[in-house]
Short mmCIF file of C-alpha atoms and ligand atoms in Angstrom, two decimals:
data_model
loop_
_atom_site.label_atom_id
_atom_site.label_comp_id
_atom_site.label_asym_id
_atom_site.label_seq_id
_atom_site.Cartn_x
_atom_site.Cartn_y
_atom_site.Cartn_z
CA MET A 1 -13.33 14.27 -143.65
CA GLU A 2 -15.87 16.49 -142.02
CA ILE A 3 -15.64 17.94 -138.54
CA LEU A 4 -18.48 16.66 -136.36
CA TYR A 5 -19.71 18.45 -133.25
CA ILE A 6 -22.11 16.70 -130.91
CA VAL A 7 -24.17 19.38 -129.17
CA ILE A 8 -25.76 18.54 -125.85
CA PRO A 9 -27.95 20.90 -123.82
CA CYS A 10 -27.58 20.20 -120.10
CA TYR A 11 -29.66 21.45 -117.24
CA ASN A 12 -28.76 20.15 -113.78
CA GLU A 13 -27.26 17.02 -115.25
CA GLU A 14 -24.38 16.41 -112.81
CA GLU A 15 -25.50 12.83 -112.20
CA MET A 16 -25.74 12.01 -115.86
CA LEU A 17 -22.81 13.94 -117.35
CA PRO A 18 -19.91 11.65 -116.36
CA ILE A 19 -21.71 8.67 -117.88
CA THR A 20 -22.64 10.61 -121.01
CA ALA A 21 -19.14 12.02 -121.42
CA LYS A 22 -17.56 8.58 -121.16
CA ALA A 23 -19.92 7.00 -123.66
CA LEU A 24 -19.56 9.84 -126.15
CA ILE A 25 -15.80 10.01 -125.99
CA ARG A 26 -15.63 6.32 -126.76
CA LYS A 27 -17.98 6.82 -129.69
CA LEU A 28 -16.02 9.80 -130.99
CA ASP A 29 -12.71 7.94 -130.69
CA THR A 30 -14.10 5.01 -132.66
CA LEU A 31 -15.51 7.25 -135.37
CA ILE A 32 -12.20 9.10 -135.66
CA ALA A 33 -10.26 5.82 -135.75
CA GLU A 34 -12.55 4.53 -138.49
CA GLU A 35 -11.86 7.76 -140.36
CA LYS A 36 -15.53 8.59 -140.62
CA ILE A 37 -15.01 12.04 -139.11
CA SER A 38 -12.15 14.48 -138.73
CA PRO A 39 -9.91 14.25 -135.61
CA LEU A 40 -10.95 17.85 -134.90
CA SER A 41 -14.43 16.69 -133.97
CA LYS A 42 -15.74 17.48 -130.51
CA VAL A 43 -18.46 17.01 -127.97
CA MET A 44 -19.96 20.40 -127.06
CA PHE A 45 -21.93 20.66 -123.84
CA VAL A 46 -24.25 23.64 -123.44
CA ASP A 47 -24.86 24.48 -119.81
CA ASP A 48 -28.35 25.93 -119.65
CA GLY A 49 -27.84 27.89 -116.43
CA SER A 50 -27.62 24.81 -114.23
CA LYS A 51 -27.75 25.25 -110.49
CA ASP A 52 -25.64 22.21 -109.67
CA LYS A 53 -22.07 21.25 -110.59
CA THR A 54 -22.80 20.76 -114.31
CA TRP A 55 -20.55 23.58 -115.49
CA GLU A 56 -17.68 22.59 -113.20
CA LEU A 57 -17.87 19.12 -114.70
CA ILE A 58 -17.86 20.47 -118.24
CA GLU A 59 -14.80 22.60 -117.47
CA ARG A 60 -13.07 19.60 -115.98
CA PHE A 61 -13.80 17.47 -119.05
CA HIS A 62 -12.49 20.23 -121.28
CA ARG A 63 -9.24 20.47 -119.33
CA SER A 64 -8.72 16.73 -119.31
CA CYS A 65 -9.43 16.08 -122.96
CA ASP A 66 -9.30 18.01 -126.23
CA LEU A 67 -12.39 16.31 -127.50
CA PHE A 68 -14.61 18.16 -125.01
CA THR A 69 -15.72 21.73 -125.21
CA GLY A 70 -18.51 23.73 -123.62
CA VAL A 71 -20.67 26.81 -123.71
CA LYS A 72 -22.36 28.34 -120.70
CA LEU A 73 -25.56 30.31 -121.03
CA SER A 74 -26.06 33.34 -118.81
CA ARG A 75 -29.13 31.75 -117.22
CA ASN A 76 -31.67 29.01 -117.71
CA LYS A 77 -33.34 29.54 -121.06
CA GLY A 78 -34.96 26.20 -121.63
CA HIS A 79 -34.07 23.20 -123.74
CA GLN A 80 -34.92 24.65 -127.17
CA ASN A 81 -32.98 27.85 -126.65
CA ALA A 82 -30.00 25.99 -125.21
CA LEU A 83 -30.01 23.71 -128.21
CA LEU A 84 -30.21 26.64 -130.58
CA ALA A 85 -27.34 28.37 -128.79
CA GLY A 86 -25.31 25.19 -129.18
CA LEU A 87 -26.08 24.87 -132.89
CA MET A 88 -25.27 28.50 -133.59
CA THR A 89 -21.95 28.23 -131.75
CA ALA A 90 -21.02 24.87 -133.23
CA ARG A 91 -21.58 25.98 -136.82
CA LYS A 92 -18.58 28.27 -136.46
CA TYR A 93 -16.27 25.30 -136.05
CA ALA A 94 -18.02 22.25 -137.41
CA ASP A 95 -19.11 20.96 -140.81
CA ILE A 96 -21.83 18.78 -139.35
CA VAL A 97 -23.58 18.88 -135.98
CA VAL A 98 -25.48 16.15 -134.18
CA SER A 99 -27.78 17.33 -131.40
CA MET A 100 -28.89 15.05 -128.60
CA ASP A 101 -30.04 15.04 -124.98
CA ALA A 102 -27.69 14.57 -122.06
CA ASP A 103 -29.51 11.53 -120.75
CA LEU A 104 -28.39 9.04 -123.43
CA GLN A 105 -31.98 8.05 -124.13
CA ASP A 106 -31.11 8.34 -127.78
CA ASP A 107 -28.94 5.50 -129.02
CA ILE A 108 -25.55 7.04 -129.84
CA ASN A 109 -24.82 4.25 -132.30
CA ALA A 110 -27.41 5.79 -134.61
CA ILE A 111 -24.72 8.38 -135.37
CA ASP A 112 -23.12 5.86 -137.76
CA GLY A 113 -26.40 5.78 -139.63
CA PHE A 114 -26.52 9.59 -139.64
CA LEU A 115 -23.03 9.75 -141.13
CA GLU A 116 -23.89 7.22 -143.82
CA LYS A 117 -26.86 9.33 -144.87
CA ARG A 118 -24.66 12.40 -144.77
CA ALA A 119 -22.21 10.66 -147.10
CA GLU A 120 -25.16 10.20 -149.46
CA GLY A 121 -25.53 13.95 -149.50
CA CYS A 122 -28.20 14.62 -146.89
CA GLU A 123 -28.15 18.01 -145.19
CA ILE A 124 -30.49 16.94 -142.39
CA VAL A 125 -30.91 13.46 -140.91
CA TYR A 126 -33.72 12.90 -138.40
CA GLY A 127 -33.40 10.32 -135.66
CA VAL A 128 -36.74 8.59 -135.26
CA ARG A 129 -37.46 6.27 -132.38
CA SER A 130 -38.90 2.99 -133.45
CA SER A 131 -40.73 2.28 -130.19
CA ARG A 132 -41.58 4.06 -127.00
CA GLU A 133 -41.57 1.03 -124.77
CA THR A 134 -39.21 2.60 -122.26
CA ASP A 135 -41.36 5.67 -121.76
CA THR A 136 -44.14 5.50 -119.22
CA GLY A 137 -47.62 4.77 -120.55
CA PHE A 138 -48.69 8.30 -119.77
CA LYS A 139 -45.80 9.94 -121.62
CA ARG A 140 -46.31 7.65 -124.58
CA PHE A 141 -50.00 8.39 -124.78
CA THR A 142 -49.62 12.16 -124.46
CA ALA A 143 -46.70 12.33 -126.86
CA GLU A 144 -48.36 10.28 -129.58
CA GLY A 145 -51.65 12.13 -129.18
CA TYR A 146 -49.70 15.34 -129.47
CA TYR A 147 -48.10 14.41 -132.77
CA LYS A 148 -51.55 13.59 -134.13
CA LEU A 149 -52.89 16.93 -132.90
CA LEU A 150 -50.03 18.81 -134.52
CA GLU A 151 -50.70 17.02 -137.78
CA ALA A 152 -54.37 17.93 -137.58
CA MET A 153 -53.30 21.55 -137.09
CA GLY A 154 -51.43 21.39 -140.36
CA VAL A 155 -47.96 21.40 -138.83
CA GLU A 156 -45.40 19.42 -140.77
CA ILE A 157 -43.56 17.32 -138.24
CA THR A 158 -41.60 14.08 -138.29
CA TYR A 159 -43.47 11.50 -136.28
CA ASN A 160 -41.65 10.30 -133.16
CA HIS A 161 -38.65 12.48 -133.81
CA ALA A 162 -37.26 14.42 -130.87
CA ASP A 163 -34.28 16.70 -131.12
CA TYR A 164 -31.84 13.96 -132.07
CA ARG A 165 -30.66 14.85 -135.53
CA LEU A 166 -27.74 15.64 -137.75
CA MET A 167 -27.57 18.98 -139.52
CA SER A 168 -24.94 20.22 -141.92
CA ARG A 169 -23.56 23.71 -141.51
CA ARG A 170 -25.57 24.70 -144.53
CA ALA A 171 -28.80 23.58 -142.89
CA ILE A 172 -27.93 25.39 -139.66
CA ASP A 173 -27.15 28.56 -141.59
CA ALA A 174 -30.61 28.29 -143.11
CA LEU A 175 -32.12 27.69 -139.68
CA ALA A 176 -30.41 30.84 -138.45
CA GLU A 177 -32.53 32.83 -140.91
CA PHE A 178 -35.63 32.05 -138.86
CA LYS A 179 -35.90 35.10 -136.65
CA GLU A 180 -38.80 34.03 -134.50
CA VAL A 181 -38.42 34.14 -130.77
CA ASN A 182 -40.69 31.23 -129.92
CA LEU A 183 -38.62 28.46 -131.33
CA PHE A 184 -40.07 25.02 -131.71
CA LEU A 185 -37.15 23.41 -133.48
CA ARG A 186 -38.91 20.17 -134.32
CA GLY A 187 -41.44 22.09 -136.38
CA ILE A 188 -39.03 24.58 -137.91
CA VAL A 189 -36.22 22.30 -139.05
CA PRO A 190 -38.44 20.55 -141.63
CA MET A 191 -39.19 24.00 -143.10
CA VAL A 192 -35.51 24.33 -143.96
CA GLY A 193 -35.84 21.54 -146.51
CA PHE A 194 -32.84 20.27 -148.51
CA LYS A 195 -32.13 16.60 -148.98
CA SER A 196 -33.00 14.83 -145.77
CA ASP A 197 -33.65 11.34 -144.49
CA ILE A 198 -34.46 9.47 -141.30
CA VAL A 199 -32.63 6.87 -139.24
CA THR A 200 -34.60 4.77 -136.78
CA TYR A 201 -33.30 3.67 -133.40
CA GLU A 202 -34.53 2.20 -130.13
CA ARG A 203 -35.06 4.68 -127.35
CA ALA A 204 -33.70 3.70 -123.96
CA ALA A 205 -34.73 4.80 -120.49
CA ARG A 206 -32.99 7.70 -118.76
CA GLN A 207 -29.99 6.24 -116.93
CA ALA A 208 -29.54 8.71 -114.09
CA GLY A 209 -31.14 11.85 -112.73
CA GLU A 210 -34.72 12.87 -113.33
CA SER A 211 -36.57 14.11 -116.37
CA LYS A 212 -36.11 17.86 -116.65
CA TYR A 213 -39.49 18.07 -118.29
CA PRO A 214 -42.13 18.02 -115.59
CA LEU A 215 -45.76 18.08 -116.72
CA LYS A 216 -45.93 21.86 -116.50
CA LYS A 217 -43.00 22.40 -118.85
CA MET A 218 -44.31 19.69 -121.14
CA LEU A 219 -47.69 21.41 -121.40
CA SER A 220 -46.22 24.79 -122.16
CA PHE A 221 -43.93 23.16 -124.72
CA ALA A 222 -46.97 21.58 -126.33
CA VAL A 223 -48.91 24.84 -126.46
CA GLU A 224 -45.82 26.57 -127.82
CA GLY A 225 -45.58 24.05 -130.61
CA ILE A 226 -49.11 24.62 -131.78
CA THR A 227 -49.33 28.37 -131.37
CA SER A 228 -45.97 29.10 -132.95
CA LEU A 229 -46.56 26.99 -136.01
CA SER A 230 -50.26 27.16 -136.71
CA VAL A 231 -53.04 29.73 -136.90
CA LYS A 232 -55.64 26.99 -137.14
CA PRO A 233 -57.03 27.65 -133.64
CA ILE A 234 -58.09 31.11 -134.84
CA ARG A 235 -59.62 29.60 -137.91
CA MET A 236 -61.60 27.27 -135.68
CA ILE A 237 -63.24 30.27 -134.05
CA THR A 238 -64.27 31.56 -137.46
CA GLY A 239 -65.68 28.15 -138.28
CA LEU A 240 -67.56 28.02 -135.01
CA GLY A 241 -68.94 31.51 -135.65
CA ILE A 242 -70.24 30.53 -139.06
CA LEU A 243 -71.77 27.37 -137.63
CA ILE A 244 -73.51 29.19 -134.79
CA PHE A 245 -74.72 31.80 -137.23
CA PHE A 246 -76.47 29.16 -139.32
CA VAL A 247 -77.89 27.51 -136.23
CA ALA A 248 -79.16 30.94 -135.23
CA ILE A 249 -81.02 31.35 -138.50
CA ILE A 250 -82.70 27.97 -138.05
CA MET A 251 -83.53 28.85 -134.46
CA LEU A 252 -85.01 32.18 -135.55
CA ILE A 253 -87.36 30.43 -137.93
CA TYR A 254 -88.29 27.99 -135.18
CA PHE A 255 -88.92 30.80 -132.67
CA LEU A 256 -91.13 32.62 -135.18
CA ILE A 257 -93.18 29.52 -135.86
CA ILE A 258 -93.68 28.87 -132.14
CA HIS A 259 -94.49 32.55 -131.70
CA CYS A 260 -97.12 32.52 -134.43
CA MET A 261 -98.69 29.43 -132.93
CA GLY A 262 -99.05 31.51 -129.82
CA ARG A 263 -97.42 28.96 -127.54
CA THR A 264 -94.98 31.40 -125.95
CA VAL A 265 -94.76 33.79 -123.06
CA GLN A 266 -94.58 37.51 -123.82
CA GLY A 267 -91.01 38.60 -124.71
CA TRP A 268 -89.60 35.10 -125.08
CA THR A 269 -89.16 35.24 -128.84
CA SER A 270 -87.41 38.58 -128.98
CA ILE A 271 -84.98 37.73 -126.17
CA LEU A 272 -83.99 34.37 -127.60
CA MET A 273 -83.67 35.79 -131.09
CA SER A 274 -81.23 38.43 -129.97
CA VAL A 275 -79.22 35.94 -127.88
CA TRP A 276 -78.68 33.60 -130.82
CA ALA A 277 -78.21 36.17 -133.54
CA LEU A 278 -75.80 38.28 -131.51
CA GLY A 279 -73.86 35.27 -130.22
CA GLY A 280 -73.30 33.99 -133.73
CA LEU A 281 -72.40 37.40 -135.10
CA GLN A 282 -69.95 38.04 -132.30
CA LEU A 283 -68.10 34.79 -132.79
CA LEU A 284 -67.94 35.42 -136.50
CA ALA A 285 -66.59 38.91 -135.94
CA ILE A 286 -63.94 37.67 -133.51
CA GLY A 287 -62.97 35.06 -136.07
CA VAL A 288 -62.57 37.65 -138.81
CA ILE A 289 -60.46 39.86 -136.56
CA GLY A 290 -58.50 36.75 -135.61
CA GLU A 291 -57.75 36.04 -139.25
CA TYR A 292 -56.06 39.40 -139.55
CA ILE A 293 -54.19 38.94 -136.29
CA GLY A 294 -53.04 35.59 -137.61
CA LYS A 295 -51.72 37.32 -140.71
CA ILE A 296 -49.91 39.90 -138.61
CA TYR A 297 -48.50 37.10 -136.48
CA LEU A 298 -47.11 35.26 -139.47
CA GLU A 299 -45.74 38.45 -141.00
CA ALA A 300 -44.09 39.44 -137.74
CA LYS A 301 -42.08 36.24 -137.80
CA GLU A 302 -40.31 37.42 -140.97
CA ARG A 303 -39.66 33.86 -141.97
CA PRO A 304 -37.27 33.30 -144.85
CA LYS A 305 -39.22 32.72 -148.02
CA PHE A 306 -36.93 30.20 -149.67
CA PHE A 307 -33.52 28.58 -149.68
CA ILE A 308 -31.77 27.67 -152.90
CA ASP A 309 -30.60 24.09 -152.95
CA ILE A 310 -28.74 24.01 -156.25
CA ASP A 311 -27.79 26.91 -158.47
CA LEU A 312 -26.25 25.42 -161.58
CA GLU A 313 -24.67 28.70 -162.57
CA GLU A 314 -22.86 29.03 -159.28
CA ASP A 315 -21.83 25.38 -159.11
CA ASN A 316 -20.09 25.69 -162.44
CA ASN A 317 -18.21 28.86 -161.80
CA TYR A 318 -17.54 29.94 -158.28
CA GLY A 319 -18.93 27.52 -155.75
CA TYR A 320 -16.99 24.62 -154.38
CA SER A 321 -18.29 21.11 -154.60
CA ASP A 322 -17.81 18.62 -151.78
CA SER A 323 -15.13 16.75 -153.67
CA GLU A 324 -12.97 19.86 -153.98
CA LYS A 325 -13.24 20.51 -150.29
CA GLU A 326 -11.55 17.25 -149.31
N1 UDP B 1 -32.72 20.70 -120.65
C1 UDP B 1 -32.20 21.99 -120.77
N2 UDP B 1 -32.86 23.04 -120.19
C2 UDP B 1 -34.03 22.88 -119.49
C3 UDP B 1 -34.58 21.57 -119.41
C4 UDP B 1 -33.91 20.52 -120.00
O1 UDP B 1 -31.17 22.17 -121.38
O2 UDP B 1 -34.57 23.87 -118.99
C5 UDP B 1 -32.01 19.56 -121.27
C6 UDP B 1 -31.74 18.39 -120.36
O3 UDP B 1 -30.56 18.57 -119.65
C7 UDP B 1 -31.65 17.24 -121.34
C8 UDP B 1 -32.62 17.64 -122.44
O4 UDP B 1 -32.85 19.03 -122.27
O5 UDP B 1 -30.36 17.11 -121.93
C9 UDP B 1 -33.92 16.87 -122.40
O6 UDP B 1 -34.45 16.85 -121.09
P1 UDP B 1 -35.04 15.53 -120.42
O7 UDP B 1 -34.25 14.34 -120.83
O8 UDP B 1 -35.14 15.77 -118.97
O9 UDP B 1 -36.48 15.48 -121.08
P2 UDP B 1 -37.35 14.16 -121.42
O10 UDP B 1 -36.46 13.19 -122.12
O11 UDP B 1 -37.84 13.65 -120.11
O12 UDP B 1 -38.44 14.68 -122.30
MG1 MG B 2 -34.78 12.55 -121.68
#
């Protein structure tokens, strides 16, 4: 049986934590009793530099029950970094890790589905919400528009999947190879690859406390997602430059015709010609420079180039298979 860690980033969640802890412990107990996971499984809270009693609560849970553990970050680093810290710590102890938010908006019963897929050999299982009825109209609209935008930017992303997912230690080890600082996990995890699947669930409303994602954070998260995964915006400038350049040529011809017909004021033609020609050229030049900056940007990330899923040679001789492990 595999050891499961449930990793939960928490920022000022004192109102929500007792409810979450109770629900999760019940879930974990059931799963252990059903022998779906090892009795060494745990719930790991990551305190993301909370200013309220979150960490005190986590410590108290840990003292009162073996199934709870916690990590405290030195200061607030944001949801994605807290989650990453949790994953990187959990992989030291766990075989599989499920990440979820502290607010129980993600149905914890989907974990059964995750484990079934894991038993089928998946290294990553994505939780996908089937509807967004509990979100406000505004959040739904912005979120869905955002997924479409990301797609248009060429980013591979699982539609309606937040950070509720199961990852095996192997997948987390692969994730650890991504050295980039601006982490947008939702976009990076699919790059890891391996056998993966999705499990759909209904998303509930937050039960207590407020959303820790005010509009400002949401916007910067959105910009982060696009700029850290795509250089398409730069390419758009190049495209615009080329377009304007062609328009300029047409305009030049038009100006000359008007000029020859003598229907212009002195100096009009030359001024307009230089405005259009230079404008187009400048945009084009910025675009070309941008292309190179984009290349530098991608190189600077030093992303891993591949992960080997199966090496027959190794499987036969040295590696262990899952059946041997049990
Ligand atoms: N969170 C965090 N650090 C932050 C902001 C949020 O660890 O700086 C955690 C928060 O405690 C919660 C999760 O990230 O467990 C998602 O936040 P929230 O539910 O408020 O976001 P929403 O569901 O409204 O998008
Ligand atoms: Mg939430």
